[in-house]
């Protein structure tokens, strides 16, 4: 099995405040930027191309929130290596030598697009690997990186749920300012994803929209991003588990071409802190009981 000592250690980090201000967890699963030499050697594209899949600096935008009483979670390995915002075994059999386990999901839309748990392509569609990987390599990454992350996140969610009776997971991502299709309209500054009303009480996206639009951001809902595996898997409003995904337009806080923080970076971080303050003031009793919206 592949070993991940050294370069990918620690694979993720959880920073808990000394005292929780509210049961709100800020999670950044796609901002990892530690590329192992093994991965780079296996890749047919260079580091700059691999980094196009990153939610660069998203972990920094939420990093200061732990000092305000909110736990934060960040993944250090890149999503192009292992994507924790997928089912554990969304795998493309064309990528591997050997037989995948019978329980692998080989036919999901994400696998078809090359964006499974072990991605075949980066965000702009470029193939990652020179040659096929072994099945053992893929399963080793899942056991050593994917599963420990989700166990730790689940423990943190359960801790908040037991202490407060409810929990809000804010899953933080970033998106390219321009879509792949020329027909796609201009993307808003922030897209709020709640799986079309099923992953959290409707009050939460309403609060996010009210606060961030009041700060001058344009807002979209569920298009083009409604929320991935994390939003769907951990969002269970009827049980007091609320998950909302936030996609920030990269152009508002960074230079996408140079992959550098823009002059507005500090202000965006300040605005995120204001959003955390607003969410902490939502009375927990107003979040439930809640029935998911009809399909």
XYZ file of N, CA and C in Angstrom, residues 166-277:
336
model
N -27.801 20.568 17.161
C -27.832 20.825 15.717
C -26.435 21.241 15.297
N -26.169 21.208 13.997
C -24.857 21.603 13.490
C -25.028 22.168 12.083
N -24.204 23.159 11.772
C -24.187 23.767 10.436
C -22.791 23.576 9.857
N -22.707 22.864 8.747
C -21.444 22.691 8.035
C -21.456 23.610 6.820
N -20.492 24.521 6.775
C -20.357 25.423 5.629
C -19.196 24.907 4.786
N -19.521 24.358 3.625
C -18.524 23.741 2.753
C -18.053 24.789 1.748
N -16.785 25.174 1.842
C -16.282 26.359 1.156
C -15.440 25.989 -0.063
N -15.827 26.513 -1.211
C -15.170 26.219 -2.478
C -14.959 27.511 -3.265
N -14.228 27.387 -4.368
C -14.124 28.501 -5.299
C -14.333 27.980 -6.709
N -14.713 28.872 -7.594
C -15.006 28.486 -8.984
C -14.297 29.439 -9.933
N -13.935 28.936 -11.119
C -13.386 29.843 -12.126
C -14.396 30.933 -12.463
N -13.910 32.096 -12.799
C -14.822 33.213 -13.072
C -15.605 33.007 -14.363
N -15.063 32.187 -15.250
C -15.707 31.931 -16.534
C -15.902 30.432 -16.701
N -17.089 30.013 -17.144
C -17.370 28.609 -17.346
C -16.706 28.073 -18.605
N -16.712 26.753 -18.749
C -16.121 26.114 -19.925
C -16.910 26.465 -21.179
N -18.236 26.513 -21.037
C -19.096 26.813 -22.180
C -19.226 28.316 -22.381
N -19.103 28.742 -23.620
C -19.262 30.171 -23.921
C -20.711 30.616 -23.748
N -21.616 29.652 -23.756
C -23.035 29.982 -23.628
C -23.440 30.252 -22.182
N -22.577 29.873 -21.256
C -22.912 30.080 -19.850
C -22.883 31.566 -19.517
N -23.897 32.061 -18.826
C -23.889 33.488 -18.455
C -22.773 33.800 -17.461
N -22.503 35.062 -17.291
C -21.477 35.489 -16.334
C -21.789 34.941 -14.953
N -20.787 34.385 -14.347
C -21.001 33.781 -13.040
C -21.095 34.842 -11.947
N -21.983 34.635 -10.961
C -22.077 35.592 -9.853
C -20.853 35.506 -8.954
N -20.768 36.398 -7.995
C -19.637 36.393 -7.058
C -19.690 35.169 -6.146
N -20.891 34.781 -5.759
C -21.061 33.638 -4.848
C -22.241 32.803 -5.323
N -22.048 31.485 -5.360
C -23.152 30.566 -5.620
C -23.414 29.765 -4.347
N -24.641 29.840 -3.851
C -25.051 29.101 -2.662
C -25.672 27.788 -3.107
N -25.149 26.675 -2.593
C -25.681 25.366 -2.946
C -26.313 24.684 -1.745
N -27.582 24.294 -1.880
C -28.249 23.555 -0.805
C -28.985 22.333 -1.349
N -28.458 21.806 -2.476
C -29.074 20.641 -3.113
C -30.561 20.895 -3.365
N -30.852 22.081 -3.846
C -32.223 22.488 -4.189
C -33.177 22.347 -2.990
N -32.691 22.839 -1.852
C -33.552 22.909 -0.673
C -33.574 21.675 0.190
N -32.665 20.708 -0.050
C -32.722 19.455 0.707
C -31.618 19.278 1.740
N -30.545 20.088 1.686
C -29.408 19.834 2.569
C -29.393 20.698 3.823
N -30.284 21.670 3.910
C -30.311 22.534 5.088
C -31.647 23.256 5.158
N -31.933 23.815 6.328
C -33.121 24.648 6.471
C -33.009 25.848 5.538
N -34.120 26.238 4.946
C -34.106 27.323 3.953
C -33.634 28.649 4.540
N -33.731 28.787 5.863
C -33.299 30.015 6.516
C -31.812 30.286 6.283
N -30.988 29.230 6.224
C -29.540 29.425 6.142
C -29.099 30.051 4.820
N -29.501 29.518 3.668
C -29.138 30.214 2.423
C -29.712 31.620 2.342
N -30.887 31.813 2.953
C -31.473 33.158 2.955
C -30.589 34.128 3.736
N -30.055 33.677 4.879
C -29.167 34.528 5.683
C -27.885 34.818 4.919
N -27.315 33.783 4.300
C -26.087 33.978 3.513
C -26.318 35.010 2.415
N -27.432 34.870 1.694
C -27.711 35.794 0.601
C -27.922 37.218 1.129
N -28.657 37.336 2.210
C -28.929 38.671 2.762
C -27.635 39.367 3.184
N -26.773 38.648 3.909
C -25.543 39.253 4.420
C -24.586 39.582 3.275
N -24.345 38.628 2.400
C -23.337 38.839 1.364
C -23.809 39.807 0.270
N -25.081 39.775 -0.060
C -25.572 40.764 -1.032
C -25.525 42.154 -0.427
N -25.779 42.234 0.897
C -25.672 43.520 1.575
C -24.255 44.072 1.569
N -23.275 43.180 1.446
C -21.866 43.588 1.376
C -21.407 43.827 -0.059
N -22.345 43.706 -1.006
C -22.037 44.060 -2.385
C -21.756 42.909 -3.321
N -21.966 41.677 -2.858
C -21.708 40.516 -3.708
C -22.961 40.129 -4.490
N -22.766 39.729 -5.749
C -23.879 39.155 -6.512
C -24.011 37.679 -6.141
N -25.251 37.200 -6.084
C -25.529 35.871 -5.529
C -26.289 35.013 -6.534
N -25.931 33.745 -6.597
C -26.680 32.750 -7.346
C -27.038 31.596 -6.429
N -28.003 30.801 -6.867
C -28.432 29.650 -6.072
C -28.396 28.375 -6.921
N -27.600 27.423 -6.501
C -27.601 26.050 -7.018
C -27.167 25.882 -8.474
N -26.918 26.946 -9.186
C -26.439 26.846 -10.566
C -25.229 27.755 -10.752
N -24.119 27.202 -11.241
C -23.959 25.836 -11.749
C -23.572 24.795 -10.710
N -23.578 25.150 -9.427
C -23.143 24.207 -8.395
C -24.187 24.113 -7.288
N -24.794 22.931 -7.152
C -25.818 22.734 -6.122
C -25.256 22.102 -4.863
N -24.004 21.655 -4.932
C -23.412 20.960 -3.793
C -23.014 19.555 -4.184
N -21.869 19.102 -3.697
C -21.352 17.789 -4.044
C -21.655 16.742 -2.991
N -20.795 15.753 -2.903
C -20.997 14.632 -1.985
C -21.086 15.101 -0.541
N -20.221 16.021 -0.143
C -20.214 16.471 1.261
C -21.541 17.124 1.613
N -22.017 18.006 0.753
C -23.294 18.685 1.015
C -24.427 17.678 1.110
N -24.448 16.743 0.182
C -25.517 15.750 0.148
C -25.403 14.750 1.291
N -24.188 14.289 1.556
C -23.977 13.208 2.529
C -24.184 13.675 3.974
N -23.729 14.883 4.290
C -23.804 15.364 5.678
C -25.021 16.242 5.938
N -25.738 16.608 4.913
C -26.942 17.416 5.102
C -28.156 16.541 5.362
N -28.682 16.626 6.570
C -29.891 15.878 6.951
C -30.708 16.760 7.884
N -31.392 17.766 7.320
C -32.052 18.789 8.150
C -33.029 18.217 9.168
N -33.721 17.137 8.815
C -34.700 16.565 9.743
C -34.027 16.061 11.019
N -32.708 15.781 10.935
C -31.953 15.322 12.105
C -31.105 16.433 12.720
N -31.305 17.657 12.247
C -30.535 18.781 12.790
C -29.151 18.920 12.187
N -28.929 18.287 11.030
C -27.634 18.371 10.348
C -27.809 19.207 9.081
N -27.268 20.392 9.089
C -27.470 21.348 8.000
C -26.151 21.600 7.284
N -26.155 21.439 5.963
C -24.952 21.681 5.164
C -25.278 22.626 4.025
N -24.447 23.641 3.879
C -24.610 24.587 2.773
C -23.256 24.754 2.092
N -23.246 24.722 0.777
C -22.012 24.904 0.015
C -21.929 26.334 -0.500
N -20.758 26.913 -0.368
C -20.507 28.252 -0.899
C -19.395 28.178 -1.940
N -19.674 28.657 -3.142
C -18.692 28.737 -4.221
C -18.374 30.206 -4.458
N -17.139 30.592 -4.198
C -16.711 31.973 -4.431
C -16.074 32.087 -5.814
N -16.475 33.097 -6.546
C -15.858 33.409 -7.824
C -14.403 33.827 -7.562
N -13.466 33.117 -8.165
C -12.054 33.376 -7.869
C -11.624 34.787 -8.223
N -12.285 35.380 -9.196
C -11.883 36.723 -9.628
C -12.075 37.766 -8.536
N -12.890 37.466 -7.517
C -13.126 38.476 -6.484
C -12.016 38.519 -5.444
N -11.168 37.481 -5.392
C -10.142 37.499 -4.345
C -8.737 37.129 -4.835
N -8.600 36.747 -6.119
C -7.283 36.358 -6.602
C -7.123 36.674 -8.085
N -5.867 36.717 -8.507
C -5.523 36.796 -9.927
C -5.486 35.355 -10.423
N -6.462 34.973 -11.236
C -6.568 33.574 -11.642
C -5.400 33.133 -12.508
N -4.902 33.998 -13.355
C -3.823 33.609 -14.267
C -2.510 33.420 -13.514
N -2.203 34.342 -12.629
C -0.947 34.261 -11.874
C -1.077 33.425 -10.605
N -2.303 33.091 -10.230
C -2.590 32.360 -8.991
C -1.960 33.085 -7.790
N -2.348 34.342 -7.660
C -1.882 35.177 -6.552
C -3.083 35.843 -5.889
N -2.967 36.120 -4.612
C -4.011 36.851 -3.907
C -4.108 38.265 -4.490
N -5.333 38.739 -4.650
C -5.528 40.084 -5.177
C -5.587 41.080 -4.025
N -5.540 42.377 -4.322
C -5.644 43.375 -3.251
C -6.937 43.260 -2.449
N -7.960 42.644 -3.012
C -9.240 42.540 -2.321
C -9.304 41.350 -1.352
N -8.235 40.557 -1.314
C -8.253 39.324 -0.532
C -8.621 39.570 0.934
N -7.975 40.540 1.552
C -8.209 40.807 2.978
C -9.652 41.213 3.230
N -10.230 41.987 2.314
C -11.620 42.407 2.487
C -12.564 41.222 2.386
N -12.300 40.308 1.460
C -13.152 39.124 1.330
C -13.081 38.280 2.604
N -11.895 38.145 3.183
C -11.756 37.412 4.448
C -12.544 38.097 5.560
N -12.497 39.418 5.595
C -13.271 40.176 6.587
C -14.763 39.962 6.389
N -15.199 39.938 5.138
C -16.620 39.728 4.844
C -17.056 38.315 5.224
N -16.178 37.354 5.062
C -16.489 35.980 5.483
C -16.663 35.921 6.989
N -15.851 36.683 7.709
C -15.993 36.738 9.163
C -17.334 37.351 9.546
N -17.776 38.352 8.804
C -19.086 38.953 9.057
C -20.195 37.944 8.814
N -20.030 37.118 7.791
C -21.018 36.069 7.520
C -21.062 35.063 8.661
N -19.896 34.665 9.169
C -19.856 33.735 10.298
C -20.564 34.325 11.512
N -20.342 35.619 11.761
C -21.031 36.292 12.875
C -22.541 36.230 12.695
